[in-house]
mmCIF file of C-alpha atoms and ligand atoms in Angstrom:
data_model
loop_
_atom_site.group_PDB
_atom_site.id
_atom_site.type_symbol
_atom_site.label_atom_id
_atom_site.label_comp_id
_atom_site.label_asym_id
_atom_site.label_seq_id
_atom_site.Cartn_x
_atom_site.Cartn_y
_atom_site.Cartn_z
ATOM 1 C CA MET A 29 -17.646 1.197 12.028
ATOM 2 C CA ASN A 30 -16.675 0.060 8.672
ATOM 3 C CA LYS A 31 -14.314 -3.102 8.916
ATOM 4 C CA LEU A 32 -11.098 -3.499 6.652
ATOM 5 C CA LEU A 33 -8.655 -6.386 6.312
ATOM 6 C CA ILE A 34 -5.718 -6.207 5.487
ATOM 7 C CA VAL A 35 -2.566 -8.516 4.432
ATOM 8 C CA GLY A 36 0.622 -8.069 3.263
ATOM 9 C CA THR A 37 4.301 -8.347 4.552
ATOM 10 C CA VAL A 38 5.552 -7.305 8.541
ATOM 11 C CA ALA A 39 8.672 -7.483 8.104
ATOM 12 C CA PHE A 40 12.951 -6.193 9.108
ATOM 13 C CA ASP A 41 13.683 -3.463 6.629
ATOM 14 C CA ALA A 42 17.578 -1.787 5.828
ATOM 15 C CA ILE A 43 17.542 1.055 3.181
ATOM 16 C CA GLU A 44 19.880 3.382 1.718
ATOM 17 C CA THR A 45 19.505 6.460 -0.004
ATOM 18 C CA PRO A 46 21.539 9.087 -0.729
ATOM 19 C CA PHE A 47 20.416 10.668 2.396
ATOM 20 C CA GLY A 48 21.819 7.377 4.753
ATOM 21 C CA LYS A 49 21.166 4.117 5.842
ATOM 22 C CA THR A 50 19.626 2.554 8.197
ATOM 23 C CA ASP A 51 20.009 -1.317 9.983
ATOM 24 C CA LYS A 52 17.628 -3.992 10.266
ATOM 25 C CA ILE A 53 14.018 -1.646 11.646
ATOM 26 C CA LEU A 54 10.255 -2.305 10.911
ATOM 27 C CA GLY A 55 8.966 -2.664 7.540
ATOM 28 C CA GLY A 56 6.062 -4.156 5.615
ATOM 29 C CA ALA A 57 3.014 -3.559 3.151
ATOM 30 C CA ALA A 58 0.685 -4.337 5.229
ATOM 31 C CA THR A 59 2.595 -2.656 9.066
ATOM 32 C CA TYR A 60 2.470 0.694 6.003
ATOM 33 C CA ILE A 61 -1.417 0.341 5.570
ATOM 34 C CA GLY A 62 -2.071 -0.198 8.555
ATOM 35 C CA LEU A 63 -0.851 2.742 10.104
ATOM 36 C CA SER A 64 -1.922 4.587 7.518
ATOM 37 C CA ALA A 65 -5.782 3.276 8.110
ATOM 38 C CA SER A 66 -5.465 4.258 11.752
ATOM 39 C CA PHE A 67 -6.612 7.759 10.476
ATOM 40 C CA PHE A 68 -9.662 7.099 9.329
ATOM 41 C CA ASN A 69 -12.721 6.253 11.314
ATOM 42 C CA LEU A 70 -12.769 2.359 10.967
ATOM 43 C CA GLN A 71 -11.999 -1.214 12.487
ATOM 44 C CA SER A 72 -8.523 -2.397 11.164
ATOM 45 C CA ALA A 73 -6.852 -5.605 11.395
ATOM 46 C CA ILE A 74 -4.036 -7.450 9.867
ATOM 47 C CA VAL A 75 -2.894 -10.873 8.453
ATOM 48 C CA SER A 76 0.456 -11.789 8.074
ATOM 49 C CA VAL A 77 3.154 -13.804 9.655
ATOM 50 C CA VAL A 78 6.207 -13.283 11.585
ATOM 51 C CA GLY A 79 10.018 -14.879 12.578
ATOM 52 C CA GLY A 80 10.406 -14.852 16.480
ATOM 53 C CA ASP A 81 12.459 -12.467 16.086
ATOM 54 C CA PHE A 82 10.670 -9.476 15.882
ATOM 55 C CA PRO A 83 10.649 -7.814 18.625
ATOM 56 C CA GLN A 84 6.822 -6.951 20.535
ATOM 57 C CA GLU A 85 7.563 -3.724 20.553
ATOM 58 C CA HIS A 86 6.687 -3.427 16.622
ATOM 59 C CA LEU A 87 3.308 -5.385 17.091
ATOM 60 C CA ASP A 88 2.814 -3.698 20.616
ATOM 61 C CA LEU A 89 2.862 -0.074 17.813
ATOM 62 C CA LEU A 90 0.326 -2.082 15.900
ATOM 63 C CA THR A 91 -1.895 -2.531 18.668
ATOM 64 C CA SER A 92 -1.362 1.299 19.572
ATOM 65 C CA ARG A 93 -3.317 2.282 16.377
ATOM 66 C CA ASN A 94 -6.017 0.406 17.149
ATOM 67 C CA ILE A 95 -5.710 -2.714 14.463
ATOM 68 C CA ASP A 96 -6.411 -6.211 15.098
ATOM 69 C CA ILE A 97 -2.686 -8.299 14.854
ATOM 70 C CA SER A 98 -4.974 -12.168 15.445
ATOM 71 C CA GLY A 99 -4.385 -12.214 12.445
ATOM 72 C CA ILE A 100 -0.458 -11.993 12.465
ATOM 73 C CA GLU A 101 1.079 -15.463 13.415
ATOM 74 C CA ILE A 102 3.931 -15.889 14.663
ATOM 75 C CA VAL A 103 6.330 -18.271 14.000
ATOM 76 C CA LYS A 104 8.439 -18.954 16.883
ATOM 77 C CA GLU A 105 11.401 -21.472 16.102
ATOM 78 C CA GLY A 106 11.257 -19.105 12.067
ATOM 79 C CA LYS A 107 13.218 -15.375 10.636
ATOM 80 C CA THR A 108 10.873 -12.434 10.093
ATOM 81 C CA PHE A 109 10.996 -11.695 6.667
ATOM 82 C CA PHE A 110 13.076 -9.288 5.633
ATOM 83 C CA TRP A 111 14.531 -6.629 2.545
ATOM 84 C CA SER A 112 16.776 -4.443 1.231
ATOM 85 C CA GLY A 113 17.093 -1.509 -1.024
ATOM 86 C CA LEU A 114 18.963 0.864 -2.492
ATOM 87 C CA TYR A 115 17.632 4.242 -3.950
ATOM 88 C CA HIS A 116 19.826 5.751 -7.089
ATOM 89 C CA ASN A 117 20.157 9.885 -6.590
ATOM 90 C CA ASP A 118 16.157 10.880 -8.262
ATOM 91 C CA LEU A 119 14.929 8.279 -5.921
ATOM 92 C CA ASN A 120 12.214 7.296 -8.182
ATOM 93 C CA SER A 121 14.461 4.254 -8.830
ATOM 94 C CA ARG A 122 15.813 1.981 -6.389
ATOM 95 C CA ASP A 123 17.337 -1.862 -6.255
ATOM 96 C CA THR A 124 16.687 -4.822 -4.423
ATOM 97 C CA LEU A 125 19.488 -6.388 -2.884
ATOM 98 C CA VAL A 126 17.257 -8.780 -0.833
ATOM 99 C CA THR A 127 15.006 -10.207 0.051
ATOM 100 C CA GLU A 128 14.495 -12.571 2.182
ATOM 101 C CA LEU A 129 10.710 -14.610 1.871
ATOM 102 C CA ASN A 130 11.784 -16.870 5.815
ATOM 103 C CA VAL A 131 8.526 -16.847 7.633
ATOM 104 C CA LEU A 132 6.394 -16.143 4.146
ATOM 105 C CA ALA A 133 7.646 -19.133 2.347
ATOM 106 C CA ASP A 134 5.473 -21.574 4.411
ATOM 107 C CA PHE A 135 2.672 -19.291 5.509
ATOM 108 C CA GLN A 136 -0.698 -20.332 5.274
ATOM 109 C CA PRO A 137 -3.091 -16.766 6.317
ATOM 110 C CA LYS A 138 -5.928 -17.077 8.281
ATOM 111 C CA VAL A 139 -8.416 -14.722 8.668
ATOM 112 C CA PRO A 140 -9.690 -13.783 11.998
ATOM 113 C CA GLN A 141 -13.847 -14.420 12.755
ATOM 114 C CA ASN A 142 -14.907 -11.240 13.200
ATOM 115 C CA PHE A 143 -13.147 -10.417 9.575
ATOM 116 C CA LYS A 144 -14.926 -12.441 7.605
ATOM 117 C CA ASP A 145 -17.271 -9.855 6.583
ATOM 118 C CA ALA A 146 -14.940 -6.128 6.025
ATOM 119 C CA GLU A 147 -16.380 -4.470 3.286
ATOM 120 C CA VAL A 148 -13.173 -3.742 2.074
ATOM 121 C CA VAL A 149 -9.910 -6.326 1.497
ATOM 122 C CA MET A 150 -6.764 -4.769 0.876
ATOM 123 C CA LEU A 151 -4.575 -7.195 -0.136
ATOM 124 C CA GLY A 152 -1.255 -5.662 0.371
ATOM 125 C CA ASN A 153 2.287 -7.149 -1.599
ATOM 126 C CA LEU A 154 3.141 -10.679 -0.749
ATOM 127 C CA HIS A 155 2.825 -14.533 -2.677
ATOM 128 C CA PRO A 156 -0.479 -13.616 -4.491
ATOM 129 C CA LEU A 157 -1.326 -17.493 -2.871
ATOM 130 C CA VAL A 158 -1.851 -15.097 0.456
ATOM 131 C CA GLN A 159 -4.153 -13.148 -1.771
ATOM 132 C CA SER A 160 -6.154 -15.512 -3.212
ATOM 133 C CA SER A 161 -6.487 -17.850 0.234
ATOM 134 C CA VAL A 162 -7.690 -14.821 2.127
ATOM 135 C CA LEU A 163 -10.014 -13.752 -1.157
ATOM 136 C CA ASP A 164 -11.211 -17.369 0.120
ATOM 137 C CA GLN A 165 -12.600 -17.185 3.567
ATOM 138 C CA MET A 166 -14.395 -14.593 2.969
ATOM 139 C CA GLU A 167 -18.091 -15.008 4.232
ATOM 140 C CA THR A 168 -19.245 -12.664 2.213
ATOM 141 C CA THR A 169 -18.649 -10.519 -0.464
ATOM 142 C CA PRO A 170 -16.594 -7.596 0.202
ATOM 143 C CA LYS A 171 -18.299 -3.319 -1.226
ATOM 144 C CA LEU A 172 -14.688 -3.703 -2.939
ATOM 145 C CA VAL A 173 -11.564 -5.695 -3.034
ATOM 146 C CA VAL A 174 -8.061 -3.983 -3.337
ATOM 147 C CA LEU A 175 -4.793 -5.164 -4.632
ATOM 148 C CA ASP A 176 -1.255 -3.898 -4.303
ATOM 149 C CA THR A 177 1.762 -6.094 -5.577
ATOM 150 C CA MET A 178 5.241 -5.899 -6.736
ATOM 151 C CA ASN A 179 7.603 -6.874 -9.712
ATOM 152 C CA PHE A 180 9.264 -9.600 -7.654
ATOM 153 C CA TRP A 181 5.521 -11.791 -7.539
ATOM 154 C CA MET A 182 6.378 -11.241 -11.599
ATOM 155 C CA ASP A 183 8.875 -12.580 -11.390
ATOM 156 C CA CYS A 184 8.427 -15.624 -9.921
ATOM 157 C CA ALA A 185 4.595 -16.443 -9.345
ATOM 158 C CA LEU A 186 3.184 -14.683 -13.242
ATOM 159 C CA PRO A 187 0.206 -17.370 -12.886
ATOM 160 C CA GLU A 188 -0.750 -16.980 -9.421
ATOM 161 C CA LEU A 189 -0.737 -13.554 -9.239
ATOM 162 C CA LEU A 190 -2.796 -13.336 -12.750
ATOM 163 C CA ASP A 191 -5.745 -15.559 -10.249
ATOM 164 C CA VAL A 192 -5.749 -13.550 -8.197
ATOM 165 C CA ILE A 193 -5.496 -10.199 -10.275
ATOM 166 C CA LYS A 194 -9.441 -11.341 -11.479
ATOM 167 C CA ARG A 195 -10.775 -11.559 -8.584
ATOM 168 C CA VAL A 196 -10.063 -8.002 -7.522
ATOM 169 C CA ASP A 197 -11.911 -4.328 -8.168
ATOM 170 C CA VAL A 198 -8.889 -2.008 -8.196
ATOM 171 C CA ILE A 199 -5.398 -2.971 -8.434
ATOM 172 C CA THR A 200 -2.941 -0.235 -7.539
ATOM 173 C CA ILE A 201 0.935 -0.608 -8.917
ATOM 174 C CA ASN A 202 3.678 1.945 -10.189
ATOM 175 C CA ASP A 203 4.852 3.278 -13.416
ATOM 176 C CA GLU A 204 7.097 0.423 -14.420
ATOM 177 C CA GLU A 205 5.380 -2.172 -12.635
ATOM 178 C CA ALA A 206 2.193 -1.439 -15.109
ATOM 179 C CA ARG A 207 4.863 -1.516 -17.890
ATOM 180 C CA GLN A 208 5.316 -4.967 -16.941
ATOM 181 C CA LEU A 209 2.292 -5.897 -16.893
ATOM 182 C CA SER A 210 1.105 -4.863 -19.582
ATOM 183 C CA GLY A 211 4.047 -4.752 -21.249
ATOM 184 C CA GLU A 212 3.067 -1.383 -22.929
ATOM 185 C CA TYR A 213 5.018 1.887 -21.944
ATOM 186 C CA SER A 214 1.652 4.140 -22.584
ATOM 187 C CA LEU A 215 0.671 4.350 -19.348
ATOM 188 C CA VAL A 216 -3.079 4.472 -21.229
ATOM 189 C CA LYS A 217 -2.432 1.685 -23.042
ATOM 190 C CA ALA A 218 -0.917 -0.417 -20.008
ATOM 191 C CA ALA A 219 -4.413 0.387 -17.903
ATOM 192 C CA ALA A 220 -6.508 -0.684 -20.797
ATOM 193 C CA LYS A 221 -3.913 -3.961 -21.030
ATOM 194 C CA ILE A 222 -4.817 -4.492 -16.861
ATOM 195 C CA HIS A 223 -8.383 -3.527 -17.224
ATOM 196 C CA THR A 224 -8.618 -7.057 -19.141
ATOM 197 C CA LEU A 225 -7.237 -8.749 -16.254
ATOM 198 C CA GLY A 226 -9.553 -8.461 -13.996
ATOM 199 C CA PRO A 227 -9.432 -5.330 -12.057
ATOM 200 C CA LYS A 228 -11.940 -1.943 -13.298
ATOM 201 C CA TYR A 229 -9.994 0.447 -11.577
ATOM 202 C CA VAL A 230 -6.168 0.667 -12.303
ATOM 203 C CA VAL A 231 -4.290 2.916 -10.092
ATOM 204 C CA ILE A 232 -0.415 3.506 -11.677
ATOM 205 C CA LYS A 233 1.646 4.647 -9.265
ATOM 206 C CA LYS A 234 4.069 7.279 -10.352
ATOM 207 C CA GLY A 235 6.294 8.398 -7.134
ATOM 208 C CA GLU A 236 7.185 11.992 -7.295
ATOM 209 C CA HIS A 237 4.901 12.796 -10.103
ATOM 210 C CA GLY A 238 1.440 11.985 -8.396
ATOM 211 C CA ALA A 239 -1.069 9.031 -9.147
ATOM 212 C CA LEU A 240 -3.147 7.846 -11.712
ATOM 213 C CA LEU A 241 -6.776 6.823 -11.126
ATOM 214 C CA PHE A 242 -7.990 4.399 -14.423
ATOM 215 C CA HIS A 243 -11.992 3.365 -14.418
ATOM 216 C CA GLY A 244 -12.821 2.883 -18.493
ATOM 217 C CA ALA A 245 -12.036 5.851 -20.866
ATOM 218 C CA GLU A 246 -12.514 8.484 -17.194
ATOM 219 C CA VAL A 247 -9.260 9.222 -15.698
ATOM 220 C CA PHE A 248 -8.102 10.864 -13.139
ATOM 221 C CA PHE A 249 -4.912 12.637 -11.851
ATOM 222 C CA ALA A 250 -3.618 13.922 -8.135
ATOM 223 C CA PRO A 251 -0.270 15.106 -8.241
ATOM 224 C CA ALA A 252 2.522 14.445 -4.808
ATOM 225 C CA LEU A 253 3.049 17.425 -3.555
ATOM 226 C CA PRO A 254 6.685 18.906 -3.671
ATOM 227 C CA LEU A 255 7.804 17.877 -0.345
ATOM 228 C CA GLU A 256 11.454 19.934 0.476
ATOM 229 C CA GLU A 257 12.443 17.288 2.337
ATOM 230 C CA VAL A 258 12.467 12.909 0.712
ATOM 231 C CA PHE A 259 14.926 10.957 2.180
ATOM 232 C CA ASP A 260 12.747 8.228 2.027
ATOM 233 C CA PRO A 261 10.490 6.302 -0.421
ATOM 234 C CA THR A 262 10.326 3.542 0.748
ATOM 235 C CA GLY A 263 6.519 1.963 2.447
ATOM 236 C CA ALA A 264 5.361 5.599 0.180
ATOM 237 C CA GLY A 265 2.922 3.086 -2.191
ATOM 238 C CA ASP A 266 2.277 0.801 0.761
ATOM 239 C CA THR A 267 1.102 4.092 2.561
ATOM 240 C CA PHE A 268 -0.965 5.121 -0.714
ATOM 241 C CA ALA A 269 -2.828 2.144 -0.643
ATOM 242 C CA GLY A 270 -3.627 1.957 3.077
ATOM 243 C CA GLY A 271 -4.467 6.409 2.760
ATOM 244 C CA PHE A 272 -7.140 4.952 -0.430
ATOM 245 C CA SER A 273 -8.353 2.133 1.336
ATOM 246 C CA GLY A 274 -8.939 3.174 4.701
ATOM 247 C CA TYR A 275 -10.560 6.062 2.945
ATOM 248 C CA ILE A 276 -12.814 3.925 1.017
ATOM 249 C CA ALA A 277 -13.488 1.185 3.796
ATOM 250 C CA GLN A 278 -14.690 4.756 6.184
ATOM 251 C CA SER A 279 -17.046 6.413 3.273
ATOM 252 C CA GLU A 280 -18.906 3.085 2.386
ATOM 253 C CA ASN A 281 -18.942 4.864 -0.969
ATOM 254 C CA VAL A 282 -17.490 2.899 -4.169
ATOM 255 C CA SER A 283 -18.070 5.185 -6.946
ATOM 256 C CA PHE A 284 -15.540 6.148 -8.971
ATOM 257 C CA GLU A 285 -15.966 9.854 -8.119
ATOM 258 C CA ASN A 286 -15.244 8.992 -4.076
ATOM 259 C CA MET A 287 -11.994 7.573 -5.252
ATOM 260 C CA LYS A 288 -10.599 9.902 -6.466
ATOM 261 C CA ASN A 289 -11.134 11.594 -2.883
ATOM 262 C CA GLY A 290 -9.192 8.018 -2.169
ATOM 263 C CA ILE A 291 -6.368 8.787 -4.271
ATOM 264 C CA ILE A 292 -5.646 11.957 -2.436
ATOM 265 C CA TYR A 293 -6.272 11.145 0.781
ATOM 266 C CA GLY A 294 -3.365 8.538 -0.138
ATOM 267 C CA SER A 295 -1.386 10.549 -1.946
ATOM 268 C CA ASN A 296 -2.010 12.705 0.670
ATOM 269 C CA LEU A 297 -0.513 10.112 4.111
ATOM 270 C CA ALA A 298 2.198 9.339 1.190
ATOM 271 C CA SER A 299 3.651 12.555 1.061
ATOM 272 C CA PHE A 300 4.011 11.213 4.984
ATOM 273 C CA CYS A 301 5.797 8.933 4.553
ATOM 274 C CA VAL A 302 8.626 9.958 2.898
ATOM 275 C CA GLU A 303 9.804 12.973 4.981
ATOM 276 C CA LYS A 304 11.667 10.084 7.856
ATOM 277 C CA PHE A 305 13.352 6.911 6.907
ATOM 278 C CA GLY A 306 10.513 3.918 7.266
ATOM 279 C CA THR A 307 8.297 4.297 9.579
ATOM 280 C CA GLU A 308 9.052 7.063 11.526
ATOM 281 C CA ARG A 309 6.937 9.600 10.159
ATOM 282 C CA MET A 310 3.654 8.068 10.464
ATOM 283 C CA VAL A 311 4.938 7.584 14.016
ATOM 284 C CA SER A 312 5.022 11.097 14.835
ATOM 285 C CA LEU A 313 2.183 11.878 12.189
ATOM 286 C CA ASN A 314 -1.374 13.928 13.770
ATOM 287 C CA GLU A 315 -4.547 14.840 12.529
ATOM 288 C CA ASN A 316 -3.827 18.219 12.995
ATOM 289 C CA GLU A 317 -0.848 17.708 9.869
ATOM 290 C CA VAL A 318 -2.926 15.245 8.258
ATOM 291 C CA ASN A 319 -6.177 17.854 7.893
ATOM 292 C CA GLN A 320 -3.437 21.030 7.035
ATOM 293 C CA ARG A 321 -2.109 19.327 4.078
ATOM 294 C CA LEU A 322 -5.186 18.109 2.483
ATOM 295 C CA ARG A 323 -5.833 22.102 2.428
ATOM 296 C CA GLN A 324 -1.437 22.291 0.329
ATOM 297 C CA PHE A 325 -2.685 19.616 -1.465
ATOM 298 C CA LYS A 326 -6.604 21.232 -2.385
ATOM 299 C CA ALA A 327 -3.846 24.855 -2.661
ATOM 300 C CA LEU A 328 -1.934 23.316 -5.226
ATOM 301 C CA THR A 329 -4.496 21.504 -7.177
ATOM 302 C CA GLN A 330 -7.935 24.630 -7.193
ATOM 303 C CA PHE A 331 -7.630 27.035 -10.638
ATOM 304 C CA ASN A 332 -11.083 29.032 -11.442
ATOM 305 C CA ILE A 333 -10.994 29.213 -15.205
ATOM 306 C CA GLU A 334 -14.902 28.603 -16.848
ATOM 307 C CA LEU A 335 -15.291 26.789 -19.989
HETATM 308 P P1 LIG B 417 6.332 -0.020 -1.646
HETATM 309 O O1 LIG B 417 8.096 0.632 -0.917
HETATM 310 O O2 LIG B 417 5.504 1.005 -1.409
HETATM 311 O O3 LIG B 417 6.785 -0.303 -2.507
HETATM 312 O O4 LIG B 417 7.164 -1.230 -0.038
HETATM 313 C C1 LIG B 417 7.920 -1.362 0.322
HETATM 314 C C2 LIG B 417 8.190 -2.392 1.202
HETATM 315 O O5 LIG B 417 7.892 -3.874 1.098
HETATM 316 C C3 LIG B 417 9.273 -2.599 2.613
HETATM 317 O O6 LIG B 417 8.368 -2.366 3.626
HETATM 318 C C4 LIG B 417 8.882 -4.148 1.669
HETATM 319 O O7 LIG B 417 9.701 -4.704 3.456
HETATM 320 C C5 LIG B 417 7.874 -4.595 1.583
HETATM 321 N N1 LIG B 417 8.673 -5.003 0.748
HETATM 322 C C6 LIG B 417 9.596 -5.370 -0.181
HETATM 323 N N2 LIG B 417 9.795 -6.490 -0.775
HETATM 324 C C7 LIG B 417 8.243 -7.683 -1.212
HETATM 325 C C8 LIG B 417 7.959 -8.501 -1.761
HETATM 326 N N3 LIG B 417 8.733 -9.436 -2.722
HETATM 327 N N4 LIG B 417 6.634 -8.863 -1.396
HETATM 328 C C9 LIG B 417 6.274 -7.871 -0.249
HETATM 329 N N5 LIG B 417 6.233 -6.901 0.505
HETATM 330 C C10 LIG B 417 8.086 -7.002 0.144
#
């Protein structure tokens, strides 16, 4: 079975959307990536850090999805990373209210020995030095390295971020972040500029407007499924990344053609994530629902014009 190594935050989130508000609930980039990737046939592990305040039941949830958590360090006297966000009426834009790094501030990641030969490495959102350190620890060259990041790291650790971006094959970021990173408004120009920073593949996520995959002059677009109810977009980007990297790890094919399918799998899984607050929907999701929605995705985009 192929291996997927995931690094990212395992966190507490407090979220406010036009539909409600939560206290501290389970969140974090690696949490969403891991839950999403658990729908594929692979071995996965998370490298992260939590504090002594992190409930065992959340760790048990990850283990119950066959995720190896031996790379999640528990700092007993420390506090878990905390993020709080407020979404506006259109749900496409949000303000970060609080980012408390806590135990993440001094985190030295340790990749479990049996994942140092993972075929796919998914560098989820956290400090770019931690992302680099994970790559340094790999004993064999991964078939694919995917990186996700966010404006927070562009604001406070840009040189380190540019260093790690040079080392990856695929970058997944949202439209606003692509503009910030490239200084270009047009997403086509932004992707071209980001290619010159290193990644051969650039995925730009556009929330309810789908996702674009750029590979030089080649472009692919996947829509987001029009949903009746969207409650909370938190984690949609990470769930997308988990679906994309999980599918690639399972299929062992890193061609552009196969990445198109990865984009569809990622979009499909992310469409569930937003239906409830936090991780709730990803936890209740089953394989039948995933497959049924994939059929909907196919129907949404298929047409028979002959040219
Ligand atoms: P997304 O909605 O996909 O952008 O991801 C939201 C998740 O990212 C939340 O669960 C947060 O805990 C986590 N998060 C927020 N800010 C950061 C940050 N600066 N670094 C790492 N993870 C973060």
